[in-house]
Coordinates of C-alpha atoms in Angstrom, one line a residue:
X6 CA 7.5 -6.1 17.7
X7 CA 6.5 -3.9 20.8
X8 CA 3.0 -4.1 21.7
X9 CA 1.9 -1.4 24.4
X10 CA 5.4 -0.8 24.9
X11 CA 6.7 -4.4 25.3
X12 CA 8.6 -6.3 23.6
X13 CA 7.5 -9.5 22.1
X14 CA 8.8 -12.0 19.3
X15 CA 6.2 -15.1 19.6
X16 CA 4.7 -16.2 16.0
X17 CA 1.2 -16.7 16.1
X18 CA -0.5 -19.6 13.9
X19 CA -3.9 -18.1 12.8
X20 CA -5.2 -21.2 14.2
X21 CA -4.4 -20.0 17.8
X22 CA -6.5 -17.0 17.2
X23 CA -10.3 -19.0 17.4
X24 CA -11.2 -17.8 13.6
X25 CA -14.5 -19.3 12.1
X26 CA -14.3 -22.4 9.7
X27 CA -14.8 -19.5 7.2
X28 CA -12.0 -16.9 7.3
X29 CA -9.9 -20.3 8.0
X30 CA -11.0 -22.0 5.1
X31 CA -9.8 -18.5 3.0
X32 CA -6.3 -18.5 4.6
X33 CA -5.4 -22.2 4.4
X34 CA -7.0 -21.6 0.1
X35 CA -4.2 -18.3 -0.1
X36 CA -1.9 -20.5 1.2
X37 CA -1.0 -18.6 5.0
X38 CA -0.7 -20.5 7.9
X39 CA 1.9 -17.5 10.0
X40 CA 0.2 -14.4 10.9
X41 CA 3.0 -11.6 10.4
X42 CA 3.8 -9.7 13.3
X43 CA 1.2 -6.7 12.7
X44 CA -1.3 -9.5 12.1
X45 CA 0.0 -11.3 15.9
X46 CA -0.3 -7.9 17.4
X47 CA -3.7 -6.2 16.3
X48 CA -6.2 -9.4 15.4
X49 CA -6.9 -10.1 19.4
X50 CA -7.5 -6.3 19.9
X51 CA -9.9 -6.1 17.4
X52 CA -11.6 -9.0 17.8
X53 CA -12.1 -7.6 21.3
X54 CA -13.5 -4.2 19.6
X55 CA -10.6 -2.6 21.2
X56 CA -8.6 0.3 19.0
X57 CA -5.6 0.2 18.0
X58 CA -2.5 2.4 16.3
X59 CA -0.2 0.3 14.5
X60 CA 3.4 1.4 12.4
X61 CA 4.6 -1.3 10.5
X62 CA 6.7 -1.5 7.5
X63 CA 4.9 -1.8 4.0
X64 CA 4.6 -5.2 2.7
X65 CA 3.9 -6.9 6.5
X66 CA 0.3 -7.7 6.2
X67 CA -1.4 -4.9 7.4
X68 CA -4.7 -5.5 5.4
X69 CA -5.3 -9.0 6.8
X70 CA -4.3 -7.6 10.2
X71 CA -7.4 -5.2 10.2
X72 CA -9.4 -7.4 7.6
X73 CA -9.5 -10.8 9.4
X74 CA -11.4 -9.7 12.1
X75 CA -13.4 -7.0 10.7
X76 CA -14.6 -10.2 8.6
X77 CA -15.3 -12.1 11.5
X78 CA -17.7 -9.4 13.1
X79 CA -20.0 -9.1 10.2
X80 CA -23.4 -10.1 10.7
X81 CA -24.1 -11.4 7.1
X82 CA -28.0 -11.5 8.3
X83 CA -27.6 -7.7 8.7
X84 CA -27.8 -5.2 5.7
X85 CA -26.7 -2.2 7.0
X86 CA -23.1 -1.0 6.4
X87 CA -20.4 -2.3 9.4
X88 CA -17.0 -2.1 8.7
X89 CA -15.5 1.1 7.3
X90 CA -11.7 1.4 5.3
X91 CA -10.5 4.9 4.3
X92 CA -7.4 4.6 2.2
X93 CA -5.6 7.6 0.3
X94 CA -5.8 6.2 -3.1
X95 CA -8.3 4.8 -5.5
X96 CA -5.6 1.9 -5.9
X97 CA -4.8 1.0 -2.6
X98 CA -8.6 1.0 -2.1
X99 CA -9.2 -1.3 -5.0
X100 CA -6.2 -3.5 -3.4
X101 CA -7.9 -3.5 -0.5
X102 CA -11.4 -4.9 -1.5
X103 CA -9.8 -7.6 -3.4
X104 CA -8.0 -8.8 -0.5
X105 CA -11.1 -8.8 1.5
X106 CA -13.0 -10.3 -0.8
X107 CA -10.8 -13.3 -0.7
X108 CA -11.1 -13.7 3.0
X109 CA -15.1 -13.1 2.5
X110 CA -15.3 -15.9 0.2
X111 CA -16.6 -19.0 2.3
X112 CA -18.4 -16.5 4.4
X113 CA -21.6 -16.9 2.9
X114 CA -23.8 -13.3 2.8
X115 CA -21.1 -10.8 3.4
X116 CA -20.9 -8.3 0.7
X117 CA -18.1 -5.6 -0.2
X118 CA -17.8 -2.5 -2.5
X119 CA -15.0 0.3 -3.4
X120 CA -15.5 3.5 -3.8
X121 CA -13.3 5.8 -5.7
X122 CA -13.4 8.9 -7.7
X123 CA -12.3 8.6 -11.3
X124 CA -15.2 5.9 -11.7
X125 CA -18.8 6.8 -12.4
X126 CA -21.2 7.5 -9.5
X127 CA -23.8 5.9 -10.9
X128 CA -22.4 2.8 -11.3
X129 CA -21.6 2.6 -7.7
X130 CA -24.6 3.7 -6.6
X131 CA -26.2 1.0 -8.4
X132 CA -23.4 -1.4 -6.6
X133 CA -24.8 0.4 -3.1
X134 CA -28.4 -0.6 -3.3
X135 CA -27.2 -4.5 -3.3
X136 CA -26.6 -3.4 0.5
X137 CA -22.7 -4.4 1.0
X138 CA -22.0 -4.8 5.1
X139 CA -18.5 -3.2 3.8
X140 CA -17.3 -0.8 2.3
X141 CA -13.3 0.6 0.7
X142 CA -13.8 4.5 0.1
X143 CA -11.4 7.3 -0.3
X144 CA -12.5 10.1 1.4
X145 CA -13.4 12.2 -1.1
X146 CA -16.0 9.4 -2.9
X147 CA -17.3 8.9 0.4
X148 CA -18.1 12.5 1.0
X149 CA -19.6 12.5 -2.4
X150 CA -22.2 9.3 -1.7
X151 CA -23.1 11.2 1.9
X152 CA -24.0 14.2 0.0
X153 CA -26.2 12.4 -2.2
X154 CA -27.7 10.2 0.9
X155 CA -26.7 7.2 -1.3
X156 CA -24.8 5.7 1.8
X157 CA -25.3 5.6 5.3
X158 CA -22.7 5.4 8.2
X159 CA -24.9 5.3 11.2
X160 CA -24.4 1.5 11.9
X161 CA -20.9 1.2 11.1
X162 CA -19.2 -0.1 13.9
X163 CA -15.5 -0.9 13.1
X164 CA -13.4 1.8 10.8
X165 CA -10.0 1.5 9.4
X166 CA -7.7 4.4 8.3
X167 CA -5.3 2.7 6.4
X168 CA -1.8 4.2 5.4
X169 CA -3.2 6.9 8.0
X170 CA -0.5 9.7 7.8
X171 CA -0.3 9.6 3.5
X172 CA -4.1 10.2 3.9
X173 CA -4.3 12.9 6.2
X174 CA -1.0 14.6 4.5
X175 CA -3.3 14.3 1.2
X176 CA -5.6 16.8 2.9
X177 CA -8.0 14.8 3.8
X178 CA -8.2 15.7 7.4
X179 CA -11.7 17.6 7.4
X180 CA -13.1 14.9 5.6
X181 CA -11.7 12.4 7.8
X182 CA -12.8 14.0 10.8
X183 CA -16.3 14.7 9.4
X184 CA -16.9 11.3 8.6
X185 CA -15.4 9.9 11.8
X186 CA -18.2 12.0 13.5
X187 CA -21.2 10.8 12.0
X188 CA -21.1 7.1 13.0
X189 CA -22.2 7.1 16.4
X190 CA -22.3 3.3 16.7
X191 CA -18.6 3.2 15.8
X192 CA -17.3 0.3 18.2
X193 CA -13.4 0.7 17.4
X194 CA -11.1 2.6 15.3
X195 CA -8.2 1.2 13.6
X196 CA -4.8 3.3 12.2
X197 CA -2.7 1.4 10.4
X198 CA 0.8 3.4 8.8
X199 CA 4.6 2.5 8.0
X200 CA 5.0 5.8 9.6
X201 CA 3.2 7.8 12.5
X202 CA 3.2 11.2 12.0
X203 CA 1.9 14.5 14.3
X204 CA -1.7 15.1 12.3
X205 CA -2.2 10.7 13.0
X206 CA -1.3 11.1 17.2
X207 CA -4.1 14.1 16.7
X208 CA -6.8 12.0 15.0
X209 CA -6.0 9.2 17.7
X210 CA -6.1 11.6 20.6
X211 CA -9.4 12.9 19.8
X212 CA -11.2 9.5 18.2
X213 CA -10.0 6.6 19.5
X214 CA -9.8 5.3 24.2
X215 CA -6.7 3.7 25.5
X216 CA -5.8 2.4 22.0
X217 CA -3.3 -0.7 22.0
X218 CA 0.2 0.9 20.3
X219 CA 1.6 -1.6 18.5
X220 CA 5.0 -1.0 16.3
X221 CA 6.7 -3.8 14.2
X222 CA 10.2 -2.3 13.4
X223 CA 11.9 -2.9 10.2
X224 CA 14.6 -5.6 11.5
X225 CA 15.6 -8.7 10.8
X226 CA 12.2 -11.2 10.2
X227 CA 10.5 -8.6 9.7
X228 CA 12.7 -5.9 7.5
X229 CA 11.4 -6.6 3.3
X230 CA 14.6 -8.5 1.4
X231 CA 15.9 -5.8 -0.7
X232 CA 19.3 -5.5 -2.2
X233 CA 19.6 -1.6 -2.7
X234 CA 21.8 0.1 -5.4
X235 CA 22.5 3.4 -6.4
X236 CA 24.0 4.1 -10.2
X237 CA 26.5 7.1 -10.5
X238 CA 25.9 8.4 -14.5
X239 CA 27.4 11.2 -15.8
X240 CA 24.4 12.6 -17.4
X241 CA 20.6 11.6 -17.9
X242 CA 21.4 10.1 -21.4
X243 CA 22.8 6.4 -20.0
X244 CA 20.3 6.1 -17.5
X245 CA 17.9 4.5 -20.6
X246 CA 20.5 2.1 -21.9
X247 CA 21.5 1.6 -18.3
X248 CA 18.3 0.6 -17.3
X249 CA 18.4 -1.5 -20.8
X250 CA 21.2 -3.6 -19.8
X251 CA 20.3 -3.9 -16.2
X252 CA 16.6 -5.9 -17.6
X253 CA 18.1 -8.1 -19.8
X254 CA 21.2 -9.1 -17.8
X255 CA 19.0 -9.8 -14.7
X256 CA 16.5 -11.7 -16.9
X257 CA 13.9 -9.9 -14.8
X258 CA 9.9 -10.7 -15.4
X259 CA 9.1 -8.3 -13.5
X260 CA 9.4 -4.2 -13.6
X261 CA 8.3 -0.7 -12.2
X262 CA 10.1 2.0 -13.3
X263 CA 9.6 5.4 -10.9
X264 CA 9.5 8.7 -12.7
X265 CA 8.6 12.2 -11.0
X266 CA 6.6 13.4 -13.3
X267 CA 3.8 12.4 -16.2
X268 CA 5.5 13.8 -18.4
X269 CA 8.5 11.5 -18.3
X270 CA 6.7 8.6 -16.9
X271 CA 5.0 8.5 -20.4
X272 CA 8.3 9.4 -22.1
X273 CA 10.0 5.8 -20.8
X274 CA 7.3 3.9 -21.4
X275 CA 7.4 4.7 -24.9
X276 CA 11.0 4.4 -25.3
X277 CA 11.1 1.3 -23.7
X278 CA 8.1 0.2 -26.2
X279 CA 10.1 1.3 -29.1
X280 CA 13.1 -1.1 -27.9
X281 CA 10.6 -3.9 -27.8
X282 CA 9.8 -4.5 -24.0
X283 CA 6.1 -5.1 -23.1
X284 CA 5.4 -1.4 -21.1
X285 CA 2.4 0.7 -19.9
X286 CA 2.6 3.5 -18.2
X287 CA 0.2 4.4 -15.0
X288 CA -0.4 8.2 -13.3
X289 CA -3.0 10.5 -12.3
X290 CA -4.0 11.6 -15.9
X291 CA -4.4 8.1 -17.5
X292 CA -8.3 7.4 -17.4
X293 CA -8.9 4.9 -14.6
X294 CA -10.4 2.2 -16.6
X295 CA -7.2 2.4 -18.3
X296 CA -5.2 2.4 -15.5
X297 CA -7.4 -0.4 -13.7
X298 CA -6.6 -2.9 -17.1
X299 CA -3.1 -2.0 -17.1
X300 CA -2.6 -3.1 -13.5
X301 CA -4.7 -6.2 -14.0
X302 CA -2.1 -7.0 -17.2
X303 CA 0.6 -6.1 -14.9
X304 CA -0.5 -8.4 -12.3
X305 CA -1.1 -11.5 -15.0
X306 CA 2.3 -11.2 -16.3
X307 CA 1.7 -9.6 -19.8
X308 CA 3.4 -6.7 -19.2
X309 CA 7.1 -7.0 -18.2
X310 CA 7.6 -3.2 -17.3
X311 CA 5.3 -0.7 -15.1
X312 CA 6.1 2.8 -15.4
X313 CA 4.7 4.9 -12.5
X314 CA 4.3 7.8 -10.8
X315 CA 4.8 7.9 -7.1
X316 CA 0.6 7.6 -7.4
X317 CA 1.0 3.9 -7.6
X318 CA 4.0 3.4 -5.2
X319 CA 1.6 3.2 -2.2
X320 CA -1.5 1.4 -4.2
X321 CA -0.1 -1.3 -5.3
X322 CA 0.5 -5.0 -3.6
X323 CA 1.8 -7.2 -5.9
X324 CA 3.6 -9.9 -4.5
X325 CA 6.3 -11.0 -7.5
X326 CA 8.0 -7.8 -8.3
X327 CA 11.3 -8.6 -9.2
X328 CA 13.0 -5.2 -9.5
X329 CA 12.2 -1.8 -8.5
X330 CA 14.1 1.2 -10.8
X331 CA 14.0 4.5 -9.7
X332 CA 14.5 6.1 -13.0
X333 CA 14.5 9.8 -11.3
X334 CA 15.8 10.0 -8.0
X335 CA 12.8 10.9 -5.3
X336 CA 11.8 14.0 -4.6
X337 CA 11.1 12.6 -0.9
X338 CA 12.9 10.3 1.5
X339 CA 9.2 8.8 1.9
X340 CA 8.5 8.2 -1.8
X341 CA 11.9 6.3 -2.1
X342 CA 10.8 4.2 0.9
X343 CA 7.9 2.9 -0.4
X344 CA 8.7 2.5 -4.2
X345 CA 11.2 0.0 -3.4
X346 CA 8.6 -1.5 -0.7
X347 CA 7.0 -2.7 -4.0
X348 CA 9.5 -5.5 -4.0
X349 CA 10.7 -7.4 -1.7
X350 CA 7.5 -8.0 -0.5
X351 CA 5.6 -11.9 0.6
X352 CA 9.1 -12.7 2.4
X353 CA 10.4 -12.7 -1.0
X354 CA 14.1 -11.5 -2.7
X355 CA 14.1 -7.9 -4.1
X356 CA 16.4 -5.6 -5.9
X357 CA 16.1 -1.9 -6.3
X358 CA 18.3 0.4 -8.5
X359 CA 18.0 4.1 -8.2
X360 CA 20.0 5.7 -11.7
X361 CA 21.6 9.6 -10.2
X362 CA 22.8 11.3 -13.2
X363 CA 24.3 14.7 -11.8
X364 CA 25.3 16.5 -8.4
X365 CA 22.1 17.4 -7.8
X366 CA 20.6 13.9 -7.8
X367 CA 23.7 12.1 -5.8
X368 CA 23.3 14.9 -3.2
X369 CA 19.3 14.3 -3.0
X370 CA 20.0 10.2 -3.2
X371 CA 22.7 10.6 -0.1
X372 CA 20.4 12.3 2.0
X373 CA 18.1 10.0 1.5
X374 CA 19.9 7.5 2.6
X375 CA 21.3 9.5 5.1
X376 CA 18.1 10.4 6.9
X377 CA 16.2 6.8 6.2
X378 CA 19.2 5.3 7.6
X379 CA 19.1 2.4 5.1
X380 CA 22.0 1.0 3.3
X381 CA 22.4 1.2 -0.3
X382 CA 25.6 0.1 -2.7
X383 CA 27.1 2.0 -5.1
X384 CA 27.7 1.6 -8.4
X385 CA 29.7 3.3 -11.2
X386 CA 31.0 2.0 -15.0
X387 CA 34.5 1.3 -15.1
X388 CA 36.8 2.1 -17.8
X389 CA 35.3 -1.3 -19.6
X390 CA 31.7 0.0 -19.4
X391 CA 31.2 -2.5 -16.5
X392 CA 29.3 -1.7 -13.7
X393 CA 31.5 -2.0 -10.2
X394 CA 31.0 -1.0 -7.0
X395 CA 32.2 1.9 -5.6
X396 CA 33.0 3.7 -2.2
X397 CA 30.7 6.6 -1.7

């Protein structure tokens, strides 16, 4: 990890950071003694209100990096709004909360909500008026509530953009911007990314002083544990009984299947219904009540496969994904990056199979691999129908 520039590899106990009895109390009860290297390099900065720009890999603990101390500065006496966290999807944002929530839970007083579109307004509203000290938005339902003058920013002090460049690649730079301006009490500014991109070093240059740079590379302690492979198929029709064989030899609990489109994300799931496996599909059309209970099955280990659009690749943190499939080969080297990041994760084993039926998908898979400079084995049936590795 390079903080500022230098490099450092000290572990940090979270009780060499002074944290309250509280947000103690909520790590030693999730079971996290450690702090990752993101969490070793931001906490001290924010708990000194300082700002920081962080790139770490997905899966290294970037929410308790920016959470624990935003936590510790709430004044649960206080019931104005203080601690801002602008993620790019309605998932990540309801991932988010949760997490807070657990480290909020012995601190008596302090108060959290989500805000998301796809969910009524009222409803929220209603949730507002209980006067949360945070708040998880996505910055479209947080433009909506400050049209209405159902929230106010003016005493926010610490804000968070997290997966900073997906957000602000979404579109959401005016909004961003807009609301960045209108909290004039703002203290420090956190930007948290697995990659930092041109429109991110803009936002920093303009909104945040001297920020600490911190950057935890993807090596070694700190690089997820994922075995990569890449299937070579002669045409789309064996990647189904491909992907059949591949769950029931490796006896996996637990699946998300990637599709590029909602159209074939809902296709799979149903074929994979029809052969008997627990399935649910998730994308941008599904109504979000739907989509919240099918994550919450997912998560309780009801449903053995997730199909998904790459809407869910970055909104979801589930710790005991066994296998990642890539059922259509990425449209973007980013999208492959961070649907396998959904295993592998907690310091935990993970396996990822990408299916390429056809040129066009090997040539898209290779530079993939090519430009992400990851390494991935190849795989191929044999004369005996058994899958063997393969040069390239």
């Amino acid at each position: 990890m390079e903080i500022n520039g230098e490099q450092t590899d000290r572990v940090i106990d979270y009780k060499e950071l002074n944290l309250s009895p509280a947000v103690m109390r909520a790590l030693e009860k999730k079971g996290y003694q450690t702090a990752t290297p993101v969490q070793s390099g931001a906490i001290p900065f924010f708990m000194d209100w300082k700002d920081v720009i962080a790139k770490a890999p997905t899966g290294t603990g970037k929410t308790y990096a920016f959470g624990i101390p935003m936590v510790e500065h709430i004044d649960p006496q206080s019931d104005k709004i203080q601690g801002l966290v602008l993620a790019p999807t309605r998932e990540l944002a309801m991932q988010i909360q949760e997490e807070l929530r657990d480290l909020c839970e012995f601190k008596e007083g302090v108060r959290t909500i989500c805000l998301y579109g796809g969910a009524p307004i009222e409803h929220q509203i209603t949730a507002l008026k209980k006067r949360p000290q945070i708040v998880v938005a996505t910055p479209g339902r947080l433009m909506d509530h400050m049209k209405r003058r159902t929230v106010r920013l003016d005493k926010v002090e610490t804000v968070v953009l997290d997966e900073a460049d997906r957000m602000l690649d979404m579109g959401f730079v005016r909004d961003v911007t807009r609301i960045l301006d209108l909290m004039p009490q703002r203290k420090n500014l956190g930007m948290f990314s697995a990659t930092i991109s041109r429109e991110v070093l803009d936002i920093s240059w303009v909104y945040q002083r001297d920020p600490a740079e911190i950057t935890v590379l993807p090596v070694e302690e700190n690089k997820p544990d994922i075995q990569q492979y890449c299937i070579n198929l002669k045409d789309r029709d064996e990647k189904l009984p491909t992907m059949l064989a591949l769950l029931q030899n490796g006896a996996y609990e637990r699946a998300i299947a990637f599709c590029n489109t909602k159209n074939m994300t809902d296709r799979l799931a149903g074929l994979l219904q029809m052969r008997g496996i627990t399935c649910q599909a998730i994308h941008g059309d599904i109504p979000q009540r739907i989509r919240e209970k099918t994550l919450a099955t997912f998560k309780s280990g009801a449903l053995n496969v997730l199909v998904a659009t790459d809407v869910a690749a970055r909104g979801l943190d589930i710790d005991d994904v066994d296998v990642v499939f890539n059922y259509d080969v990425p449209d973007e080297q980013e999208n492959y990056i961070h649907r396998i990041g959904r295993t592998g994760r907690a310091k935990k084993h993970g396996i990822a199979y990408t299916l390429s039926a056809g040129i066009a998908e090997r040539i898209q898979m290779e530079e993939i691999i090519r430009n992400a400079k990851t390494e991935v084995q190849w795989l191929a049936y044999d004369s005996d129908d058994c899958l063997v590795l393969v040069e390239k």
